[in-house]
Amino acid sequence: MQLTLTELQEQLQQWNGCALAEHANPVLGEGDPHARVMFIGEAPGKKEDELKRPFVGPAGKLLDELLQSIGLKRNEVYISNVVKYRPPDNRDPTDEEKQQCMPWLQLEIAIIQPEIIVPLGRHALGHFLPRLGMTAAHGKPHVLAPQQDDAKSITIFPIYHPAAALHNGNLRQTLFDDFAALKQFLDSHSPLPTPDSQSSS
Ligand code: URA
């Protein structure tokens, strides 16, 4: 049976499959469990570790601005990370840490079933499109074939990590442009109304 996000959160508290857990709090994703779009960053930072929530520090503030620029609120999307614990001194997560934490992200994706996954930065991109670098891949849709017969295709829409624009001001406009392209993609692929949504309007 499918777990709920609350159950997943409870299970993550008990988990000790990644050494980072010895010195950091678990940070699962958050947002709309029925979101069309799921944003996936790298790993929690200092503020995220303190508050046990993803993207609530400086990079999160810019992510909020970017979402707002296309008329979206945090609670209308789902926001998560590849790695569920803050690496010490904000170093990059290792391949081993990414692999160890990956089942949690896969469970989140199975629950949310997003139409579009936005890898924010190269660590998340590397999982979904391992042959592509961010320079070539960002700001456009890449359709992944379904993994199983009954699964739907999923669109990967890579965007630079917001923290990159905090270090390199030139990237700021690129980020806003890529979010505008994401909005255009979302608008041109609006889901068809379901019988439920028709009868309730
Ligand atoms: N950077 C990330 O990749 N994730 C966060 O949650 C915060 C900063």
mmCIF file with all atom_site columns, C-alpha atoms and ligand atoms in Angstrom:
data_model
loop_
_atom_site.group_PDB
_atom_site.id
_atom_site.type_symbol
_atom_site.label_atom_id
_atom_site.label_alt_id
_atom_site.label_comp_id
_atom_site.label_asym_id
_atom_site.label_entity_id
_atom_site.label_seq_id
_atom_site.pdbx_PDB_ins_code
_atom_site.Cartn_x
_atom_site.Cartn_y
_atom_site.Cartn_z
_atom_site.occupancy
_atom_site.B_iso_or_equiv
_atom_site.pdbx_formal_charge
_atom_site.auth_seq_id
_atom_site.auth_comp_id
_atom_site.auth_asym_id
_atom_site.auth_atom_id
_atom_site.pdbx_PDB_model_num
ATOM   1   C CA . MET A 1 1   ? 0.000   0.000  0.000   1.00 0.00 ? 1   MET A CA 1
ATOM   2   C CA . GLN A 1 2   ? 1.148   3.535  -0.784  1.00 0.00 ? 2   GLN A CA 1
ATOM   3   C CA . LEU A 1 3   ? 2.626   5.432  2.179   1.00 0.00 ? 3   LEU A CA 1
ATOM   4   C CA . THR A 1 4   ? 1.478   8.958  2.972   1.00 0.00 ? 4   THR A CA 1
ATOM   5   C CA . LEU A 1 5   ? 3.921   11.856 3.298   1.00 0.00 ? 5   LEU A CA 1
ATOM   6   C CA . THR A 1 6   ? 3.302   11.890 7.068   1.00 0.00 ? 6   THR A CA 1
ATOM   7   C CA . GLU A 1 7   ? 4.189   8.207  7.309   1.00 0.00 ? 7   GLU A CA 1
ATOM   8   C CA . LEU A 1 8   ? 7.275   8.825  5.208   1.00 0.00 ? 8   LEU A CA 1
ATOM   9   C CA . GLN A 1 9   ? 8.288   11.654 7.529   1.00 0.00 ? 9   GLN A CA 1
ATOM   10  C CA . GLU A 1 10  ? 7.875   9.345  10.554  1.00 0.00 ? 10  GLU A CA 1
ATOM   11  C CA . GLN A 1 11  ? 9.930   6.602  8.925   1.00 0.00 ? 11  GLN A CA 1
ATOM   12  C CA . LEU A 1 12  ? 12.701  9.015  7.987   1.00 0.00 ? 12  LEU A CA 1
ATOM   13  C CA . GLN A 1 13  ? 13.039  10.012 11.679  1.00 0.00 ? 13  GLN A CA 1
ATOM   14  C CA . GLN A 1 14  ? 13.850  6.376  12.551  1.00 0.00 ? 14  GLN A CA 1
ATOM   15  C CA . TRP A 1 15  ? 16.231  5.770  9.643   1.00 0.00 ? 15  TRP A CA 1
ATOM   16  C CA . ASN A 1 16  ? 19.981  5.490  10.102  1.00 0.00 ? 16  ASN A CA 1
ATOM   17  C CA . GLY A 1 17  ? 21.125  4.465  6.644   1.00 0.00 ? 17  GLY A CA 1
ATOM   18  C CA . CYS A 1 18  ? 23.261  7.573  6.028   1.00 0.00 ? 18  CYS A CA 1
ATOM   19  C CA . ALA A 1 19  ? 26.123  8.702  8.278   1.00 0.00 ? 19  ALA A CA 1
ATOM   20  C CA . LEU A 1 20  ? 25.096  12.364 7.850   1.00 0.00 ? 20  LEU A CA 1
ATOM   21  C CA . ALA A 1 21  ? 22.184  11.579 10.206  1.00 0.00 ? 21  ALA A CA 1
ATOM   22  C CA . GLU A 1 22  ? 24.628  11.442 13.146  1.00 0.00 ? 22  GLU A CA 1
ATOM   23  C CA . HIS A 1 23  ? 25.079  15.221 13.054  1.00 0.00 ? 23  HIS A CA 1
ATOM   24  C CA . ALA A 1 24  ? 22.067  16.600 11.211  1.00 0.00 ? 24  ALA A CA 1
ATOM   25  C CA . ASN A 1 25  ? 18.276  16.599 11.295  1.00 0.00 ? 25  ASN A CA 1
ATOM   26  C CA . PRO A 1 26  ? 16.257  14.778 8.640   1.00 0.00 ? 26  PRO A CA 1
ATOM   27  C CA . VAL A 1 27  ? 14.618  17.170 6.155   1.00 0.00 ? 27  VAL A CA 1
ATOM   28  C CA . LEU A 1 28  ? 11.929  15.661 3.944   1.00 0.00 ? 28  LEU A CA 1
ATOM   29  C CA . GLY A 1 29  ? 10.228  17.573 1.152   1.00 0.00 ? 29  GLY A CA 1
ATOM   30  C CA . GLU A 1 30  ? 7.067   19.632 1.657   1.00 0.00 ? 30  GLU A CA 1
ATOM   31  C CA . GLY A 1 31  ? 4.204   21.078 -0.316  1.00 0.00 ? 31  GLY A CA 1
ATOM   32  C CA . ASP A 1 32  ? 1.091   19.975 -2.174  1.00 0.00 ? 32  ASP A CA 1
ATOM   33  C CA . PRO A 1 33  ? 0.838   16.159 -2.237  1.00 0.00 ? 33  PRO A CA 1
ATOM   34  C CA . HIS A 1 34  ? -0.962  16.504 -5.597  1.00 0.00 ? 34  HIS A CA 1
ATOM   35  C CA . ALA A 1 35  ? 1.434   19.037 -7.116  1.00 0.00 ? 35  ALA A CA 1
ATOM   36  C CA . ARG A 1 36  ? 1.970   19.066 -10.885 1.00 0.00 ? 36  ARG A CA 1
ATOM   37  C CA . VAL A 1 37  ? 5.511   20.310 -10.368 1.00 0.00 ? 37  VAL A CA 1
ATOM   38  C CA . MET A 1 38  ? 8.166   18.981 -8.028  1.00 0.00 ? 38  MET A CA 1
ATOM   39  C CA . PHE A 1 39  ? 11.390  20.956 -7.420  1.00 0.00 ? 39  PHE A CA 1
ATOM   40  C CA . ILE A 1 40  ? 14.420  18.971 -6.285  1.00 0.00 ? 40  ILE A CA 1
ATOM   41  C CA . GLY A 1 41  ? 17.504  20.622 -4.807  1.00 0.00 ? 41  GLY A CA 1
ATOM   42  C CA . GLU A 1 42  ? 20.763  19.217 -3.515  1.00 0.00 ? 42  GLU A CA 1
ATOM   43  C CA . ALA A 1 43  ? 20.742  18.944 0.290   1.00 0.00 ? 43  ALA A CA 1
ATOM   44  C CA . PRO A 1 44  ? 19.580  21.018 3.264   1.00 0.00 ? 44  PRO A CA 1
ATOM   45  C CA . GLY A 1 45  ? 21.767  23.914 4.408   1.00 0.00 ? 45  GLY A CA 1
ATOM   46  C CA . LYS A 1 46  ? 22.163  25.438 7.889   1.00 0.00 ? 46  LYS A CA 1
ATOM   47  C CA . LYS A 1 47  ? 18.731  27.064 8.110   1.00 0.00 ? 47  LYS A CA 1
ATOM   48  C CA . GLU A 1 48  ? 16.993  24.025 6.622   1.00 0.00 ? 48  GLU A CA 1
ATOM   49  C CA . ASP A 1 49  ? 18.706  21.808 9.224   1.00 0.00 ? 49  ASP A CA 1
ATOM   50  C CA . GLU A 1 50  ? 17.591  24.154 12.024  1.00 0.00 ? 50  GLU A CA 1
ATOM   51  C CA . LEU A 1 51  ? 13.980  24.387 10.872  1.00 0.00 ? 51  LEU A CA 1
ATOM   52  C CA . LYS A 1 52  ? 13.778  20.848 9.398   1.00 0.00 ? 52  LYS A CA 1
ATOM   53  C CA . ARG A 1 53  ? 12.232  22.280 6.222   1.00 0.00 ? 53  ARG A CA 1
ATOM   54  C CA . PRO A 1 54  ? 13.635  22.451 2.676   1.00 0.00 ? 54  PRO A CA 1
ATOM   55  C CA . PHE A 1 55  ? 14.671  25.737 1.037   1.00 0.00 ? 55  PHE A CA 1
ATOM   56  C CA . VAL A 1 56  ? 14.016  28.137 3.915   1.00 0.00 ? 56  VAL A CA 1
ATOM   57  C CA . GLY A 1 57  ? 17.446  29.858 3.894   1.00 0.00 ? 57  GLY A CA 1
ATOM   58  C CA . PRO A 1 58  ? 18.839  32.403 1.395   1.00 0.00 ? 58  PRO A CA 1
ATOM   59  C CA . ALA A 1 59  ? 18.479  30.049 -1.623  1.00 0.00 ? 59  ALA A CA 1
ATOM   60  C CA . GLY A 1 60  ? 14.915  29.338 -0.487  1.00 0.00 ? 60  GLY A CA 1
ATOM   61  C CA . LYS A 1 61  ? 14.117  33.071 -0.411  1.00 0.00 ? 61  LYS A CA 1
ATOM   62  C CA . LEU A 1 62  ? 15.196  33.348 -4.036  1.00 0.00 ? 62  LEU A CA 1
ATOM   63  C CA . LEU A 1 63  ? 13.198  30.207 -4.887  1.00 0.00 ? 63  LEU A CA 1
ATOM   64  C CA . ASP A 1 64  ? 10.118  31.850 -3.315  1.00 0.00 ? 64  ASP A CA 1
ATOM   65  C CA . GLU A 1 65  ? 10.723  34.951 -5.490  1.00 0.00 ? 65  GLU A CA 1
ATOM   66  C CA . LEU A 1 66  ? 11.126  32.830 -8.607  1.00 0.00 ? 66  LEU A CA 1
ATOM   67  C CA . LEU A 1 67  ? 7.905   30.950 -7.859  1.00 0.00 ? 67  LEU A CA 1
ATOM   68  C CA . GLN A 1 68  ? 6.111   34.216 -7.215  1.00 0.00 ? 68  GLN A CA 1
ATOM   69  C CA . SER A 1 69  ? 7.367   35.582 -10.552 1.00 0.00 ? 69  SER A CA 1
ATOM   70  C CA . ILE A 1 70  ? 5.281   32.928 -12.323 1.00 0.00 ? 70  ILE A CA 1
ATOM   71  C CA . GLY A 1 71  ? 2.272   33.179 -10.024 1.00 0.00 ? 71  GLY A CA 1
ATOM   72  C CA . LEU A 1 72  ? 3.012   30.078 -7.927  1.00 0.00 ? 72  LEU A CA 1
ATOM   73  C CA . LYS A 1 73  ? 3.124   29.700 -4.178  1.00 0.00 ? 73  LYS A CA 1
ATOM   74  C CA . ARG A 1 74  ? 5.225   27.198 -2.264  1.00 0.00 ? 74  ARG A CA 1
ATOM   75  C CA . ASN A 1 75  ? 2.130   25.306 -1.129  1.00 0.00 ? 75  ASN A CA 1
ATOM   76  C CA . GLU A 1 76  ? 1.044   24.779 -4.751  1.00 0.00 ? 76  GLU A CA 1
ATOM   77  C CA . VAL A 1 77  ? 4.209   22.841 -5.648  1.00 0.00 ? 77  VAL A CA 1
ATOM   78  C CA . TYR A 1 78  ? 6.314   20.207 -3.907  1.00 0.00 ? 78  TYR A CA 1
ATOM   79  C CA . ILE A 1 79  ? 9.890   21.037 -2.886  1.00 0.00 ? 79  ILE A CA 1
ATOM   80  C CA . SER A 1 80  ? 12.474  18.466 -1.880  1.00 0.00 ? 80  SER A CA 1
ATOM   81  C CA . ASN A 1 81  ? 16.150  17.518 -2.036  1.00 0.00 ? 81  ASN A CA 1
ATOM   82  C CA . VAL A 1 82  ? 18.266  14.593 -3.223  1.00 0.00 ? 82  VAL A CA 1
ATOM   83  C CA . VAL A 1 83  ? 20.009  14.287 0.158   1.00 0.00 ? 83  VAL A CA 1
ATOM   84  C CA . LYS A 1 84  ? 17.916  14.492 3.316   1.00 0.00 ? 84  LYS A CA 1
ATOM   85  C CA . TYR A 1 85  ? 20.580  15.785 5.756   1.00 0.00 ? 85  TYR A CA 1
ATOM   86  C CA . ARG A 1 86  ? 22.898  18.786 5.777   1.00 0.00 ? 86  ARG A CA 1
ATOM   87  C CA . PRO A 1 87  ? 26.456  17.797 4.803   1.00 0.00 ? 87  PRO A CA 1
ATOM   88  C CA . PRO A 1 88  ? 28.995  19.296 7.264   1.00 0.00 ? 88  PRO A CA 1
ATOM   89  C CA . ASP A 1 89  ? 30.192  22.806 6.359   1.00 0.00 ? 89  ASP A CA 1
ATOM   90  C CA . ASN A 1 90  ? 27.789  22.756 3.397   1.00 0.00 ? 90  ASN A CA 1
ATOM   91  C CA . ARG A 1 91  ? 30.172  20.609 1.372   1.00 0.00 ? 91  ARG A CA 1
ATOM   92  C CA . ASP A 1 92  ? 28.815  18.844 -1.711  1.00 0.00 ? 92  ASP A CA 1
ATOM   93  C CA . PRO A 1 93  ? 27.065  15.554 -0.960  1.00 0.00 ? 93  PRO A CA 1
ATOM   94  C CA . THR A 1 94  ? 29.080  12.487 -1.965  1.00 0.00 ? 94  THR A CA 1
ATOM   95  C CA . ASP A 1 95  ? 27.869  9.927  -4.506  1.00 0.00 ? 95  ASP A CA 1
ATOM   96  C CA . GLU A 1 96  ? 27.402  7.489  -1.628  1.00 0.00 ? 96  GLU A CA 1
ATOM   97  C CA . GLU A 1 97  ? 25.219  9.932  0.328   1.00 0.00 ? 97  GLU A CA 1
ATOM   98  C CA . LYS A 1 98  ? 23.144  10.639 -2.767  1.00 0.00 ? 98  LYS A CA 1
ATOM   99  C CA . GLN A 1 99  ? 22.646  6.920  -3.381  1.00 0.00 ? 99  GLN A CA 1
ATOM   100 C CA . GLN A 1 100 ? 21.794  6.198  0.243   1.00 0.00 ? 100 GLN A CA 1
ATOM   101 C CA . CYS A 1 101 ? 19.129  8.921  0.338   1.00 0.00 ? 101 CYS A CA 1
ATOM   102 C CA . MET A 1 102 ? 17.708  8.232  -3.139  1.00 0.00 ? 102 MET A CA 1
ATOM   103 C CA . PRO A 1 103 ? 14.991  5.759  -1.968  1.00 0.00 ? 103 PRO A CA 1
ATOM   104 C CA . TRP A 1 104 ? 13.370  8.595  0.020   1.00 0.00 ? 104 TRP A CA 1
ATOM   105 C CA . LEU A 1 105 ? 13.200  10.813 -3.038  1.00 0.00 ? 105 LEU A CA 1
ATOM   106 C CA . GLN A 1 106 ? 11.829  7.929  -5.086  1.00 0.00 ? 106 GLN A CA 1
ATOM   107 C CA . LEU A 1 107 ? 9.111   7.347  -2.485  1.00 0.00 ? 107 LEU A CA 1
ATOM   108 C CA . GLU A 1 108 ? 8.235   11.050 -2.545  1.00 0.00 ? 108 GLU A CA 1
ATOM   109 C CA . ILE A 1 109 ? 7.988   10.975 -6.342  1.00 0.00 ? 109 ILE A CA 1
ATOM   110 C CA . ALA A 1 110 ? 5.776   7.849  -6.158  1.00 0.00 ? 110 ALA A CA 1
ATOM   111 C CA . ILE A 1 111 ? 3.418   9.643  -3.745  1.00 0.00 ? 111 ILE A CA 1
ATOM   112 C CA . ILE A 1 112 ? 3.293   13.005 -5.540  1.00 0.00 ? 112 ILE A CA 1
ATOM   113 C CA . GLN A 1 113 ? 3.326   11.600 -9.104  1.00 0.00 ? 113 GLN A CA 1
ATOM   114 C CA . PRO A 1 114 ? 4.328   14.983 -10.537 1.00 0.00 ? 114 PRO A CA 1
ATOM   115 C CA . GLU A 1 115 ? 3.957   15.711 -14.244 1.00 0.00 ? 115 GLU A CA 1
ATOM   116 C CA . ILE A 1 116 ? 7.095   17.807 -14.202 1.00 0.00 ? 116 ILE A CA 1
ATOM   117 C CA . ILE A 1 117 ? 10.253  17.445 -12.161 1.00 0.00 ? 117 ILE A CA 1
ATOM   118 C CA . VAL A 1 118 ? 12.538  20.469 -11.928 1.00 0.00 ? 118 VAL A CA 1
ATOM   119 C CA . PRO A 1 119 ? 16.055  19.448 -10.893 1.00 0.00 ? 119 PRO A CA 1
ATOM   120 C CA . LEU A 1 120 ? 17.597  22.524 -9.289  1.00 0.00 ? 120 LEU A CA 1
ATOM   121 C CA . GLY A 1 121 ? 21.321  22.250 -9.933  1.00 0.00 ? 121 GLY A CA 1
ATOM   122 C CA . ARG A 1 122 ? 23.680  19.571 -11.073 1.00 0.00 ? 122 ARG A CA 1
ATOM   123 C CA . HIS A 1 123 ? 23.238  17.056 -8.250  1.00 0.00 ? 123 HIS A CA 1
ATOM   124 C CA . ALA A 1 124 ? 19.535  16.538 -8.966  1.00 0.00 ? 124 ALA A CA 1
ATOM   125 C CA . LEU A 1 125 ? 20.101  16.854 -12.727 1.00 0.00 ? 125 LEU A CA 1
ATOM   126 C CA . GLY A 1 126 ? 22.722  14.084 -12.568 1.00 0.00 ? 126 GLY A CA 1
ATOM   127 C CA . HIS A 1 127 ? 20.147  11.657 -11.251 1.00 0.00 ? 127 HIS A CA 1
ATOM   128 C CA . PHE A 1 128 ? 17.518  12.294 -13.939 1.00 0.00 ? 128 PHE A CA 1
ATOM   129 C CA . LEU A 1 129 ? 19.633  13.151 -16.991 1.00 0.00 ? 129 LEU A CA 1
ATOM   130 C CA . PRO A 1 130 ? 23.103  11.791 -16.218 1.00 0.00 ? 130 PRO A CA 1
ATOM   131 C CA . ARG A 1 131 ? 24.431  12.492 -19.721 1.00 0.00 ? 131 ARG A CA 1
ATOM   132 C CA . LEU A 1 132 ? 23.549  16.183 -19.732 1.00 0.00 ? 132 LEU A CA 1
ATOM   133 C CA . GLY A 1 133 ? 25.239  19.132 -18.064 1.00 0.00 ? 133 GLY A CA 1
ATOM   134 C CA . MET A 1 134 ? 23.242  22.106 -16.785 1.00 0.00 ? 134 MET A CA 1
ATOM   135 C CA . THR A 1 135 ? 24.584  24.495 -19.440 1.00 0.00 ? 135 THR A CA 1
ATOM   136 C CA . ALA A 1 136 ? 23.034  22.398 -22.214 1.00 0.00 ? 136 ALA A CA 1
ATOM   137 C CA . ALA A 1 137 ? 19.948  21.170 -20.380 1.00 0.00 ? 137 ALA A CA 1
ATOM   138 C CA . HIS A 1 138 ? 18.545  24.179 -18.488 1.00 0.00 ? 138 HIS A CA 1
ATOM   139 C CA . GLY A 1 139 ? 15.331  26.000 -19.290 1.00 0.00 ? 139 GLY A CA 1
ATOM   140 C CA . LYS A 1 140 ? 13.774  23.387 -21.545 1.00 0.00 ? 140 LYS A CA 1
ATOM   141 C CA . PRO A 1 141 ? 11.703  20.221 -21.251 1.00 0.00 ? 141 PRO A CA 1
ATOM   142 C CA . HIS A 1 142 ? 13.216  16.737 -21.587 1.00 0.00 ? 142 HIS A CA 1
ATOM   143 C CA . VAL A 1 143 ? 10.649  13.932 -21.692 1.00 0.00 ? 143 VAL A CA 1
ATOM   144 C CA . LEU A 1 144 ? 11.587  10.700 -19.907 1.00 0.00 ? 144 LEU A CA 1
ATOM   145 C CA . ALA A 1 145 ? 9.995   7.533  -21.222 1.00 0.00 ? 145 ALA A CA 1
ATOM   146 C CA . PRO A 1 146 ? 7.794   5.649  -18.722 1.00 0.00 ? 146 PRO A CA 1
ATOM   147 C CA . GLN A 1 147 ? 9.774   3.180  -16.582 1.00 0.00 ? 147 GLN A CA 1
ATOM   148 C CA . GLN A 1 148 ? 6.926   0.635  -16.450 1.00 0.00 ? 148 GLN A CA 1
ATOM   149 C CA . ASP A 1 149 ? 4.092   -0.274 -18.825 1.00 0.00 ? 149 ASP A CA 1
ATOM   150 C CA . ASP A 1 150 ? 1.445   1.449  -16.730 1.00 0.00 ? 150 ASP A CA 1
ATOM   151 C CA . ALA A 1 151 ? 3.534   4.497  -15.813 1.00 0.00 ? 151 ALA A CA 1
ATOM   152 C CA . LYS A 1 152 ? 3.122   7.944  -17.379 1.00 0.00 ? 152 LYS A CA 1
ATOM   153 C CA . SER A 1 153 ? 5.937   9.788  -19.053 1.00 0.00 ? 153 SER A CA 1
ATOM   154 C CA . ILE A 1 154 ? 7.499   12.482 -16.947 1.00 0.00 ? 154 ILE A CA 1
ATOM   155 C CA . THR A 1 155 ? 9.017   15.765 -18.058 1.00 0.00 ? 155 THR A CA 1
ATOM   156 C CA . ILE A 1 156 ? 12.323  16.895 -16.598 1.00 0.00 ? 156 ILE A CA 1
ATOM   157 C CA . PHE A 1 157 ? 12.786  20.678 -16.759 1.00 0.00 ? 157 PHE A CA 1
ATOM   158 C CA . PRO A 1 158 ? 16.265  21.472 -15.359 1.00 0.00 ? 158 PRO A CA 1
ATOM   159 C CA . ILE A 1 159 ? 17.017  24.868 -13.859 1.00 0.00 ? 159 ILE A CA 1
ATOM   160 C CA . TYR A 1 160 ? 20.190  26.202 -12.203 1.00 0.00 ? 160 TYR A CA 1
ATOM   161 C CA . HIS A 1 161 ? 20.302  25.989 -8.422  1.00 0.00 ? 161 HIS A CA 1
ATOM   162 C CA . PRO A 1 162 ? 19.127  29.312 -6.903  1.00 0.00 ? 162 PRO A CA 1
ATOM   163 C CA . ALA A 1 163 ? 22.265  29.374 -4.704  1.00 0.00 ? 163 ALA A CA 1
ATOM   164 C CA . ALA A 1 164 ? 24.354  29.603 -7.890  1.00 0.00 ? 164 ALA A CA 1
ATOM   165 C CA . ALA A 1 165 ? 22.775  32.999 -8.604  1.00 0.00 ? 165 ALA A CA 1
ATOM   166 C CA . LEU A 1 166 ? 23.631  34.165 -5.081  1.00 0.00 ? 166 LEU A CA 1
ATOM   167 C CA . HIS A 1 167 ? 27.306  33.598 -5.936  1.00 0.00 ? 167 HIS A CA 1
ATOM   168 C CA . ASN A 1 168 ? 27.155  34.597 -9.587  1.00 0.00 ? 168 ASN A CA 1
ATOM   169 C CA . GLY A 1 169 ? 24.833  37.532 -10.211 1.00 0.00 ? 169 GLY A CA 1
ATOM   170 C CA . ASN A 1 170 ? 24.850  36.906 -13.976 1.00 0.00 ? 170 ASN A CA 1
ATOM   171 C CA . LEU A 1 171 ? 22.779  33.786 -13.422 1.00 0.00 ? 171 LEU A CA 1
ATOM   172 C CA . ARG A 1 172 ? 19.923  35.630 -11.739 1.00 0.00 ? 172 ARG A CA 1
ATOM   173 C CA . GLN A 1 173 ? 18.277  36.708 -14.992 1.00 0.00 ? 173 GLN A CA 1
ATOM   174 C CA . THR A 1 174 ? 18.805  33.227 -16.461 1.00 0.00 ? 174 THR A CA 1
ATOM   175 C CA . LEU A 1 175 ? 16.884  31.789 -13.499 1.00 0.00 ? 175 LEU A CA 1
ATOM   176 C CA . PHE A 1 176 ? 13.958  34.181 -13.995 1.00 0.00 ? 176 PHE A CA 1
ATOM   177 C CA . ASP A 1 177 ? 13.977  33.435 -17.740 1.00 0.00 ? 177 ASP A CA 1
ATOM   178 C CA . ASP A 1 178 ? 13.958  29.691 -17.080 1.00 0.00 ? 178 ASP A CA 1
ATOM   179 C CA . PHE A 1 179 ? 11.053  30.033 -14.662 1.00 0.00 ? 179 PHE A CA 1
ATOM   180 C CA . ALA A 1 180 ? 9.173   32.034 -17.321 1.00 0.00 ? 180 ALA A CA 1
ATOM   181 C CA . ALA A 1 181 ? 9.848   29.169 -19.775 1.00 0.00 ? 181 ALA A CA 1
ATOM   182 C CA . LEU A 1 182 ? 8.580   26.698 -17.169 1.00 0.00 ? 182 LEU A CA 1
ATOM   183 C CA . LYS A 1 183 ? 5.351   28.701 -16.819 1.00 0.00 ? 183 LYS A CA 1
ATOM   184 C CA . GLN A 1 184 ? 4.892   28.717 -20.573 1.00 0.00 ? 184 GLN A CA 1
ATOM   185 C CA . PHE A 1 185 ? 5.357   24.956 -20.625 1.00 0.00 ? 185 PHE A CA 1
ATOM   186 C CA . LEU A 1 186 ? 2.881   24.473 -17.755 1.00 0.00 ? 186 LEU A CA 1
ATOM   187 C CA . ASP A 1 187 ? 0.285   26.717 -19.416 1.00 0.00 ? 187 ASP A CA 1
ATOM   188 C CA . SER A 1 188 ? 0.593   24.989 -22.756 1.00 0.00 ? 188 SER A CA 1
ATOM   189 C CA . HIS A 1 189 ? 0.241   21.563 -21.121 1.00 0.00 ? 189 HIS A CA 1
ATOM   190 C CA . SER A 1 190 ? -2.670  22.317 -18.791 1.00 0.00 ? 190 SER A CA 1
ATOM   191 C CA . PRO A 1 191 ? -4.176  19.093 -17.529 1.00 0.00 ? 191 PRO A CA 1
ATOM   192 C CA . LEU A 1 192 ? -7.591  18.263 -18.995 1.00 0.00 ? 192 LEU A CA 1
ATOM   193 C CA . PRO A 1 193 ? -10.391 18.843 -16.458 1.00 0.00 ? 193 PRO A CA 1
ATOM   194 C CA . THR A 1 194 ? -11.405 15.640 -14.692 1.00 0.00 ? 194 THR A CA 1
ATOM   195 C CA . PRO A 1 195 ? -15.112 14.753 -14.171 1.00 0.00 ? 195 PRO A CA 1
ATOM   196 C CA . ASP A 1 196 ? -14.653 15.675 -10.491 1.00 0.00 ? 196 ASP A CA 1
ATOM   197 C CA . SER A 1 197 ? -13.258 19.126 -11.179 1.00 0.00 ? 197 SER A CA 1
ATOM   198 C CA . GLN A 1 198 ? -16.059 19.783 -13.725 1.00 0.00 ? 198 GLN A CA 1
ATOM   199 C CA . SER A 1 199 ? -18.847 18.846 -11.328 1.00 0.00 ? 199 SER A CA 1
ATOM   200 C CA . SER A 1 200 ? -17.435 20.914 -8.470  1.00 0.00 ? 200 SER A CA 1
ATOM   201 C CA . SER A 1 201 ? -17.222 24.153 -10.477 1.00 0.00 ? 201 SER A CA 1
HETATM 202 N N1 . URA B 2 .   ? 19.938  24.177 -1.032  1.00 0.00 ? 1   URA B N1 1
HETATM 203 C C1 . URA B 2 .   ? 19.358  23.001 -1.363  1.00 0.00 ? 1   URA B C1 1
HETATM 204 O O1 . URA B 2 .   ? 19.765  22.344 -2.305  1.00 0.00 ? 1   URA B O1 1
HETATM 205 N N2 . URA B 2 .   ? 18.341  22.598 -0.652  1.00 0.00 ? 1   URA B N2 1
HETATM 206 C C2 . URA B 2 .   ? 17.843  23.262 0.351   1.00 0.00 ? 1   URA B C2 1
HETATM 207 O O2 . URA B 2 .   ? 16.884  22.804 0.957   1.00 0.00 ? 1   URA B O2 1
HETATM 208 C C3 . URA B 2 .   ? 18.450  24.495 0.678   1.00 0.00 ? 1   URA B C3 1
HETATM 209 C C4 . URA B 2 .   ? 19.504  24.932 -0.021  1.00 0.00 ? 1   URA B C4 1
#
